[in-house]
PDB file of C-alpha atoms in Angstrom:
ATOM      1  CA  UNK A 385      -2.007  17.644  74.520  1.00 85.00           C
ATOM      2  CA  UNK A 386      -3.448  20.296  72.570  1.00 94.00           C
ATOM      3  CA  UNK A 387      -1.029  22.523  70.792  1.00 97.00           C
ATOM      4  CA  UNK A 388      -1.538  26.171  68.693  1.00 97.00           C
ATOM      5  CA  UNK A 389       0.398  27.497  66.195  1.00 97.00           C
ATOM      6  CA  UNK A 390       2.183  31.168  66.708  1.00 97.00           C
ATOM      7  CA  UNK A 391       3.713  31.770  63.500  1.00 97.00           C
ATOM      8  CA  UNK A 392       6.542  34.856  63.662  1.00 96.00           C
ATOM      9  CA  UNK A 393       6.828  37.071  60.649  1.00 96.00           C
ATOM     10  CA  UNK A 394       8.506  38.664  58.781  1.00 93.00           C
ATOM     11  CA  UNK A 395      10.076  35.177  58.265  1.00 88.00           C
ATOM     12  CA  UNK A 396       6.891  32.978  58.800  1.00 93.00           C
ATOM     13  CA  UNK A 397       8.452  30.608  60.833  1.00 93.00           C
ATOM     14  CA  UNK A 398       5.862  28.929  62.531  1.00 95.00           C
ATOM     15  CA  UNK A 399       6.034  27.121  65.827  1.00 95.00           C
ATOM     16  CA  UNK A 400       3.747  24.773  67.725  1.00 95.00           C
ATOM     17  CA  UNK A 401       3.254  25.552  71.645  1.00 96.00           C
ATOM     18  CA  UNK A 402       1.443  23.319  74.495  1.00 96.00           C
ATOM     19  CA  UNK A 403      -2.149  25.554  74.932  1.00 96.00           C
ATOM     20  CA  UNK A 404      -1.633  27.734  77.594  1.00 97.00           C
ATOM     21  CA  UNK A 405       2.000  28.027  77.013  1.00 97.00           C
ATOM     22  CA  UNK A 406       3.936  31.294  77.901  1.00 97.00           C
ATOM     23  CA  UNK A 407       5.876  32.840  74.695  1.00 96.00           C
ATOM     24  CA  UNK A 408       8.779  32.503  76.479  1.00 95.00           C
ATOM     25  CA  UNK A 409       8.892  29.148  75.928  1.00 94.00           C
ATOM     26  CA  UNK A 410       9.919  29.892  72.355  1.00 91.00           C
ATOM     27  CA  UNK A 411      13.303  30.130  73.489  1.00 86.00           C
ATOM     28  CA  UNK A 412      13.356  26.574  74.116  1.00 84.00           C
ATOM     29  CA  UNK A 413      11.324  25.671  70.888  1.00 79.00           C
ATOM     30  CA  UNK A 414      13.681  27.418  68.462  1.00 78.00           C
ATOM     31  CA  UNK A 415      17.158  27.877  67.928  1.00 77.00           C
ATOM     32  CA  UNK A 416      16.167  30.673  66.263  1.00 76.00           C
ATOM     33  CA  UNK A 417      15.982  34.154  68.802  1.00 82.00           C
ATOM     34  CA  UNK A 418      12.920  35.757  67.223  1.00 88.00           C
ATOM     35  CA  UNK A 419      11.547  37.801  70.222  1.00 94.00           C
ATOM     36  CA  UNK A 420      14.551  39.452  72.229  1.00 93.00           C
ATOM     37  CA  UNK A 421      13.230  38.353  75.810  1.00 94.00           C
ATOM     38  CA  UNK A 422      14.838  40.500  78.060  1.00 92.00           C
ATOM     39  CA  UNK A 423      13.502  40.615  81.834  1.00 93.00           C
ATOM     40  CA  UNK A 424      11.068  38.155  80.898  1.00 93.00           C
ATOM     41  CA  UNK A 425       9.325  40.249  83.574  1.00 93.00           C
ATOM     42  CA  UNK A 426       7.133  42.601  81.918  1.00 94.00           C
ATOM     43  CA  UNK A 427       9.924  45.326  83.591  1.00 94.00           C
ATOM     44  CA  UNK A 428      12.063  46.399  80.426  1.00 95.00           C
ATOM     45  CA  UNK A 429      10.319  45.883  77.141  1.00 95.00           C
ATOM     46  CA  UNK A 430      12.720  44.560  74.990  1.00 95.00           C
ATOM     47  CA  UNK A 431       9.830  42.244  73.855  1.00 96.00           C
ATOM     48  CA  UNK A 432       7.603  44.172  72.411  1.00 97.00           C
ATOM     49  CA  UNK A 433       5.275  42.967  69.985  1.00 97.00           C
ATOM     50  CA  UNK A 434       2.879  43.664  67.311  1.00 97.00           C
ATOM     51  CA  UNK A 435      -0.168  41.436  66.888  1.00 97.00           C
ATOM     52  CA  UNK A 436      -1.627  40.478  63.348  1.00 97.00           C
ATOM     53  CA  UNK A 437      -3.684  38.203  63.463  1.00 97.00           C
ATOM     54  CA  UNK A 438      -5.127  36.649  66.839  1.00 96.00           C
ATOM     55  CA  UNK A 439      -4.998  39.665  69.741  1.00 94.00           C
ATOM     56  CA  UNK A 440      -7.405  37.371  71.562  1.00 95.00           C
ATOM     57  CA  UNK A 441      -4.877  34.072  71.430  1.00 97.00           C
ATOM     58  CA  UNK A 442      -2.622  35.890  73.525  1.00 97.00           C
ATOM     59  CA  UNK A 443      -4.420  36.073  76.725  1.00 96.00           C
ATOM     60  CA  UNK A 444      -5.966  39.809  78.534  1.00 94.00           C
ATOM     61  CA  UNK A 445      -3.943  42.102  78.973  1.00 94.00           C
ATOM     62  CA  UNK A 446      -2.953  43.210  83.076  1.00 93.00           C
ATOM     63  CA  UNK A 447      -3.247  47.151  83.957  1.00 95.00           C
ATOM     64  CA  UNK A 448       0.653  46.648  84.289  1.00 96.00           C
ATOM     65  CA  UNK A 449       1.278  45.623  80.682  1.00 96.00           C
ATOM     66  CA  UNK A 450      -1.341  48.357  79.247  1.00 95.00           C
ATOM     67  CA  UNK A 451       0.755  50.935  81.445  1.00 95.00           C
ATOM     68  CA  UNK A 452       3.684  50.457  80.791  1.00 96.00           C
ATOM     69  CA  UNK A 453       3.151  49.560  77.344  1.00 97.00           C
ATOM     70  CA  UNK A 454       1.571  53.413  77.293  1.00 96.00           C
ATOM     71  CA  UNK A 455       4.862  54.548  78.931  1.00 96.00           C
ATOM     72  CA  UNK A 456       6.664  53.316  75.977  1.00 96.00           C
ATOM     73  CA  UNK A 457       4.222  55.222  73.659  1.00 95.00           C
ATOM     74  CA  UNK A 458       2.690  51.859  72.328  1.00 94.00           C
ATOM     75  CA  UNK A 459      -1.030  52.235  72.715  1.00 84.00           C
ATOM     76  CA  UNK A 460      -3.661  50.517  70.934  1.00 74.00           C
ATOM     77  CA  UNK A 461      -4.764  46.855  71.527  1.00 65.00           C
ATOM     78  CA  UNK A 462      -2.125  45.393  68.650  1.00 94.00           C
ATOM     79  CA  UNK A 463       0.971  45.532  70.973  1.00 97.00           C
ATOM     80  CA  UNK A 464       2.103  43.436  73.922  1.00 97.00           C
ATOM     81  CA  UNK A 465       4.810  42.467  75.533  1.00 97.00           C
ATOM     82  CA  UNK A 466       5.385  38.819  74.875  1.00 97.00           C
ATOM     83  CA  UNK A 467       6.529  37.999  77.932  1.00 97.00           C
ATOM     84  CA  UNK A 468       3.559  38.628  79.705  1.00 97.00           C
ATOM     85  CA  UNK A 469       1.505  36.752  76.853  1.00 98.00           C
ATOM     86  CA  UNK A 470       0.123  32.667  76.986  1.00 97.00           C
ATOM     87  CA  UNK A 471      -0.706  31.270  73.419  1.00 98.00           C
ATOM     88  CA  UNK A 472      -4.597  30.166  74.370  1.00 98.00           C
ATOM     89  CA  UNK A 473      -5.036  29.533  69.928  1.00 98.00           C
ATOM     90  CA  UNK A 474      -3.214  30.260  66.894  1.00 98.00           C
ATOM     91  CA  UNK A 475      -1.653  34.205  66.442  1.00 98.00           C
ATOM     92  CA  UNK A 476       0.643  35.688  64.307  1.00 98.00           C
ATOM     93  CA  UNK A 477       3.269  38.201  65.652  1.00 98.00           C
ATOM     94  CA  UNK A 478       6.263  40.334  64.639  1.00 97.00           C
ATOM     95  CA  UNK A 479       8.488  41.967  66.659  1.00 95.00           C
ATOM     96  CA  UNK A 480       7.489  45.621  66.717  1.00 94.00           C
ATOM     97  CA  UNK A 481       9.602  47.595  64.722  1.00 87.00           C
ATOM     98  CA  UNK A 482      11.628  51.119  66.851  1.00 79.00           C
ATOM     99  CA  UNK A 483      10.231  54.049  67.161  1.00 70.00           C
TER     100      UNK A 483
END
């Protein structure tokens, strides 16, 4: 089983998921709640967040996700909702900060 590394700042902790693996699996991987998962559902955005380092680790991003993400005023290609996001290689994320 191949696994990549997703490594959450600000506190570096760094967590090994199965390829292909949805970020919500971190809630099983961690005692630690790093990402607030909400709907889990792409539907309320409590998991938004900001991409440093690996934008293309995290899977393309649906019409849905770029919409809404728009609706919440975060444009540009370094947010997602995590969510909606499969760890394909390494990435490093932070949960974005409120605006």
């Amino acid at each position: 089983m191949v696994l990549n590394k997703l490594t959450l700042m600000p506190h570096g902790l760094e967590v090994l998921l199965p390829a292909g693996a949805p970020l919500t699996d971190l809630e099983n991987e961690t005692a630690h709640r790093v990402i607030p998962f909400g709907c889990q559902s792409g539907a309320c955005g409590a998991c938004v967040i900001e991409v440093l380092e690996g934008p293309d680790s995290l899977g393309e991003m649906d019409p849905d996700e770029s919409d809404f993400l728009e609706d919440l005023g975060r444009t540009g290609g370094n947010f997602r909702l995590a969510c909606q996001c499969r760890l394909l290689a390494a990435a490093t994320v932070q949960v974005a900060q409120e605006q």
